[in-house]
Amino acid sequence: MTSPLPSPSAASVLDLAPVVPVVVLADAADAVPLARALVAGGLPAIEVTLRTPAALDAIRAIAGEVPGAAVGAGTVLSPEQVRACAAAGARFLVSPGWTEGLLDAMRGSGVPYLPGVSTASEVVALLERGVREMKFFPAQAAGGTAYLKSLAGPLPQARFCPTGGIGPATAPEYLALPNVGCVGGSWMVPADAVAARDWARIEELARGAAGLRGAGGTCR
């Protein structure tokens, strides 16, 4: 990522919290109370995925009404989506993979970004382009902590946010790795709690996730 997050203050989204909640919202009206619950629980970086028609409105609402949140856009797949997310107020961008066109758009947006990788060759290609912070996806299916440990030796300059198949039991194992800044997950925003608008439960789950910093390692 190439530019600092405007708020909360941090050099990188990888440094905001040990866990980045990955949020899928069907109703943009739920965005603000959900984000407030996550922030209250200690998770200020929130990735709203572009998997529903409500996503851009949700990002816009959180950016405008929850000053303690650093709302980002996930599942960003095209230059058009990059522009739409930046215009909506996204403070970081996350993609499951990358192409030259997508990378150029993310770089040109001025918004911090995490392009997705799952192989050593993809990591090397991004390092060659000056990108040192990446999403490792799908983390568990792509080799999990063993794979990331293997990358740390030859590619120590790369830092990752592993996402995909990670839960509270496995997150500490990832956070203990020197090349992992934080992890992405959805266990603190279960679909049934969102559907029931049980913001208190989500805040409690978020607090537990935020506490994983001490349980498994550091989120530098």
Short mmCIF file of C-alpha atoms in Angstrom, two decimals:
data_model
loop_
_atom_site.label_atom_id
_atom_site.label_comp_id
_atom_site.label_asym_id
_atom_site.label_seq_id
_atom_site.Cartn_x
_atom_site.Cartn_y
_atom_site.Cartn_z
CA MET A 1 0.00 0.00 0.00
CA THR A 2 1.38 3.32 -1.01
CA SER A 3 -0.34 6.05 0.99
CA PRO A 4 -1.19 6.44 4.68
CA LEU A 5 -4.63 5.85 6.06
CA PRO A 6 -6.30 9.17 6.85
CA SER A 7 -8.07 7.91 9.99
CA PRO A 8 -7.45 6.26 12.38
CA SER A 9 -3.80 7.27 12.15
CA ALA A 10 -1.53 4.42 11.13
CA ALA A 11 1.06 3.83 8.47
CA SER A 12 -0.82 0.81 7.14
CA VAL A 13 -4.09 -1.02 7.47
CA LEU A 14 -1.98 -3.99 8.59
CA ASP A 15 -1.17 -2.03 11.74
CA LEU A 16 -4.68 -1.01 12.79
CA ALA A 17 -5.79 -4.22 14.51
CA PRO A 18 -4.92 -7.93 14.54
CA VAL A 19 -8.13 -8.79 12.68
CA VAL A 20 -9.90 -7.09 9.77
CA PRO A 21 -13.59 -8.07 9.73
CA VAL A 22 -14.74 -9.18 6.27
CA VAL A 23 -18.32 -7.95 6.00
CA VAL A 24 -21.05 -8.88 3.53
CA LEU A 25 -24.10 -6.61 3.79
CA ALA A 26 -27.41 -7.14 2.04
CA ASP A 27 -28.91 -3.96 3.52
CA ALA A 28 -26.93 -0.72 3.64
CA ALA A 29 -29.06 0.39 6.59
CA ASP A 30 -27.15 -2.10 8.73
CA ALA A 31 -23.76 -0.65 7.84
CA VAL A 32 -23.48 2.12 10.44
CA PRO A 33 -24.66 0.19 13.54
CA LEU A 34 -22.53 -2.78 12.50
CA ALA A 35 -19.46 -0.61 12.04
CA ARG A 36 -20.04 1.11 15.38
CA ALA A 37 -20.22 -2.28 17.10
CA LEU A 38 -16.97 -3.41 15.48
CA VAL A 39 -15.16 -0.18 16.38
CA ALA A 40 -16.46 -0.37 19.95
CA GLY A 41 -15.08 -3.89 20.12
CA GLY A 42 -11.63 -2.72 19.04
CA LEU A 43 -11.67 -3.47 15.30
CA PRO A 44 -11.49 -0.15 13.41
CA ALA A 45 -10.46 -1.54 9.99
CA ILE A 46 -13.57 -2.94 8.29
CA GLU A 47 -13.58 -4.58 4.85
CA VAL A 48 -16.97 -4.36 3.12
CA THR A 49 -16.96 -6.78 0.22
CA LEU A 50 -18.43 -5.85 -3.15
CA ARG A 51 -20.53 -9.01 -3.24
CA THR A 52 -23.90 -7.32 -2.87
CA PRO A 53 -25.62 -4.32 -4.50
CA ALA A 54 -25.64 -2.61 -1.09
CA ALA A 55 -21.85 -2.56 -0.73
CA LEU A 56 -21.06 0.89 -2.12
CA ASP A 57 -23.86 2.53 -0.16
CA ALA A 58 -22.62 0.72 2.96
CA ILE A 59 -19.08 2.00 2.42
CA ARG A 60 -20.40 5.52 1.86
CA ALA A 61 -22.47 5.40 5.04
CA ILE A 62 -19.65 4.10 7.24
CA ALA A 63 -17.18 6.62 5.80
CA GLY A 64 -19.58 9.47 6.50
CA GLU A 65 -21.04 8.47 9.86
CA VAL A 66 -18.50 6.36 11.77
CA PRO A 67 -15.39 8.51 12.25
CA GLY A 68 -13.59 5.85 14.28
CA ALA A 69 -13.73 3.36 11.40
CA ALA A 70 -11.31 2.90 8.53
CA VAL A 71 -13.70 1.35 6.03
CA GLY A 72 -12.29 -0.51 3.08
CA ALA A 73 -13.64 -2.28 0.01
CA GLY A 74 -13.04 -5.96 -0.59
CA THR A 75 -13.42 -8.22 -3.62
CA VAL A 76 -12.31 -5.35 -5.84
CA LEU A 77 -11.96 -6.81 -9.32
CA SER A 78 -11.80 -3.98 -11.86
CA PRO A 79 -10.53 -0.44 -12.41
CA GLU A 80 -14.15 0.71 -12.49
CA GLN A 81 -14.74 -0.71 -9.03
CA VAL A 82 -11.54 0.94 -7.79
CA ARG A 83 -12.85 4.33 -8.89
CA ALA A 84 -16.33 3.73 -7.47
CA CYS A 85 -14.95 2.60 -4.10
CA ALA A 86 -12.58 5.54 -3.82
CA ALA A 87 -15.43 7.91 -4.65
CA ALA A 88 -17.60 6.26 -1.97
CA GLY A 89 -14.96 6.96 0.67
CA ALA A 90 -13.12 3.63 0.93
CA ARG A 91 -9.88 4.07 2.87
CA PHE A 92 -8.30 0.89 1.60
CA LEU A 93 -8.86 -1.58 -1.23
CA VAL A 94 -8.52 -5.36 -1.15
CA SER A 95 -8.53 -7.72 -4.13
CA PRO A 96 -8.47 -11.54 -4.19
CA GLY A 97 -5.89 -11.40 -6.99
CA TRP A 98 -4.43 -8.86 -9.36
CA THR A 99 -3.79 -7.98 -12.97
CA GLU A 100 -1.64 -5.21 -14.38
CA GLY A 101 -4.73 -3.11 -15.11
CA LEU A 102 -6.18 -3.57 -11.65
CA LEU A 103 -2.85 -2.88 -9.98
CA ASP A 104 -2.39 0.31 -12.00
CA ALA A 105 -5.87 1.48 -11.03
CA MET A 106 -5.32 0.78 -7.34
CA ARG A 107 -1.96 2.50 -7.40
CA GLY A 108 -3.43 5.50 -9.20
CA SER A 109 -6.35 5.84 -6.79
CA GLY A 110 -4.19 7.20 -3.99
CA VAL A 111 -5.95 4.77 -1.63
CA PRO A 112 -3.95 2.12 0.27
CA TYR A 113 -4.40 -1.32 -1.25
CA LEU A 114 -3.77 -5.02 -0.68
CA PRO A 115 -3.55 -7.03 -3.89
CA GLY A 116 -4.17 -10.73 -3.43
CA VAL A 117 -1.53 -13.42 -3.92
CA SER A 118 -1.33 -17.16 -3.39
CA THR A 119 2.04 -18.10 -4.93
CA ALA A 120 5.67 -17.11 -4.53
CA SER A 121 5.79 -15.94 -8.14
CA GLU A 122 2.92 -13.52 -7.54
CA VAL A 123 4.69 -12.16 -4.46
CA VAL A 124 7.93 -11.65 -6.41
CA ALA A 125 6.02 -9.92 -9.21
CA LEU A 126 4.48 -7.46 -6.76
CA LEU A 127 7.78 -6.83 -4.98
CA GLU A 128 9.28 -6.04 -8.37
CA ARG A 129 6.58 -3.38 -8.74
CA GLY A 130 7.28 -1.88 -5.32
CA VAL A 131 4.33 -3.46 -3.49
CA ARG A 132 5.32 -4.95 -0.13
CA GLU A 133 1.94 -5.48 1.55
CA MET A 134 -0.46 -8.06 0.19
CA LYS A 135 -3.48 -10.20 0.90
CA PHE A 136 -2.71 -13.93 1.07
CA PHE A 137 -5.81 -15.65 -0.29
CA PRO A 138 -7.30 -18.20 0.09
CA ALA A 139 -5.07 -18.62 3.11
CA GLN A 140 -5.98 -22.06 4.40
CA ALA A 141 -6.47 -23.61 0.95
CA ALA A 142 -3.25 -22.05 -0.38
CA GLY A 143 -1.03 -23.61 2.29
CA GLY A 144 -1.81 -21.74 5.49
CA THR A 145 0.85 -20.93 8.05
CA ALA A 146 3.28 -23.50 6.64
CA TYR A 147 3.33 -21.74 3.29
CA LEU A 148 3.76 -18.30 4.83
CA LYS A 149 6.63 -19.58 6.98
CA SER A 150 8.30 -20.84 3.80
CA LEU A 151 7.95 -17.42 2.17
CA ALA A 152 9.46 -15.55 5.12
CA GLY A 153 13.00 -16.78 4.47
CA PRO A 154 13.51 -15.83 0.82
CA LEU A 155 10.99 -12.94 0.79
CA PRO A 156 11.23 -11.25 4.21
CA GLN A 157 10.27 -7.85 2.81
CA ALA A 158 6.72 -9.00 2.01
CA ARG A 159 3.99 -8.60 4.64
CA PHE A 160 0.60 -10.25 4.47
CA CYS A 161 -2.99 -10.15 5.60
CA PRO A 162 -4.03 -13.81 5.25
CA THR A 163 -7.75 -14.27 4.59
CA GLY A 164 -9.87 -17.29 3.80
CA GLY A 165 -10.80 -20.09 6.15
CA ILE A 166 -9.32 -18.41 9.24
CA GLY A 167 -11.19 -18.49 12.54
CA PRO A 168 -10.49 -17.64 16.18
CA ALA A 169 -8.71 -20.97 16.75
CA THR A 170 -6.24 -20.55 13.88
CA ALA A 171 -5.81 -16.76 13.82
CA PRO A 172 -3.19 -16.72 16.61
CA GLU A 173 -1.00 -19.13 14.61
CA TYR A 174 -0.97 -16.67 11.72
CA LEU A 175 -0.44 -13.62 13.93
CA ALA A 176 2.65 -15.24 15.44
CA LEU A 177 4.40 -15.24 12.04
CA PRO A 178 6.89 -12.42 11.41
CA ASN A 179 5.53 -11.69 7.93
CA VAL A 180 1.86 -11.43 8.99
CA GLY A 181 0.56 -8.02 10.01
CA CYS A 182 -3.06 -9.01 10.58
CA VAL A 183 -5.64 -11.52 9.39
CA GLY A 184 -9.01 -11.15 7.73
CA GLY A 185 -12.05 -13.08 8.88
CA SER A 186 -15.80 -13.08 9.25
CA TRP A 187 -16.37 -15.02 12.46
CA MET A 188 -17.11 -11.83 14.43
CA VAL A 189 -19.88 -10.88 11.98
CA PRO A 190 -21.90 -14.11 11.70
CA ALA A 191 -24.79 -13.93 9.27
CA ASP A 192 -27.38 -14.77 11.90
CA ALA A 193 -26.23 -11.95 14.18
CA VAL A 194 -26.29 -9.44 11.32
CA ALA A 195 -29.76 -10.63 10.25
CA ALA A 196 -31.00 -10.27 13.85
CA ARG A 197 -29.25 -6.90 14.20
CA ASP A 198 -27.62 -8.23 17.34
CA TRP A 199 -25.00 -5.51 17.55
CA ALA A 200 -24.15 -6.34 21.17
CA ARG A 201 -23.15 -9.87 20.18
CA ILE A 202 -21.05 -8.55 17.31
CA GLU A 203 -19.31 -6.09 19.63
CA GLU A 204 -18.51 -8.93 22.03
CA LEU A 205 -17.13 -11.11 19.23
CA ALA A 206 -15.10 -8.16 17.95
CA ARG A 207 -13.62 -7.61 21.38
CA GLY A 208 -12.52 -11.24 21.49
CA ALA A 209 -10.93 -10.92 18.05
CA ALA A 210 -9.13 -7.72 19.04
CA GLY A 211 -7.70 -9.59 22.02
CA LEU A 212 -5.97 -12.07 19.73
CA ARG A 213 -3.09 -9.59 19.44
CA GLY A 214 -1.77 -10.84 22.76
CA ALA A 215 -2.87 -14.42 22.24
CA GLY A 216 -0.92 -15.18 19.14
CA GLY A 217 1.76 -12.66 18.39
CA THR A 218 2.01 -9.09 17.26
CA CYS A 219 0.26 -7.02 14.65
CA ARG A 220 3.07 -4.59 14.08
#
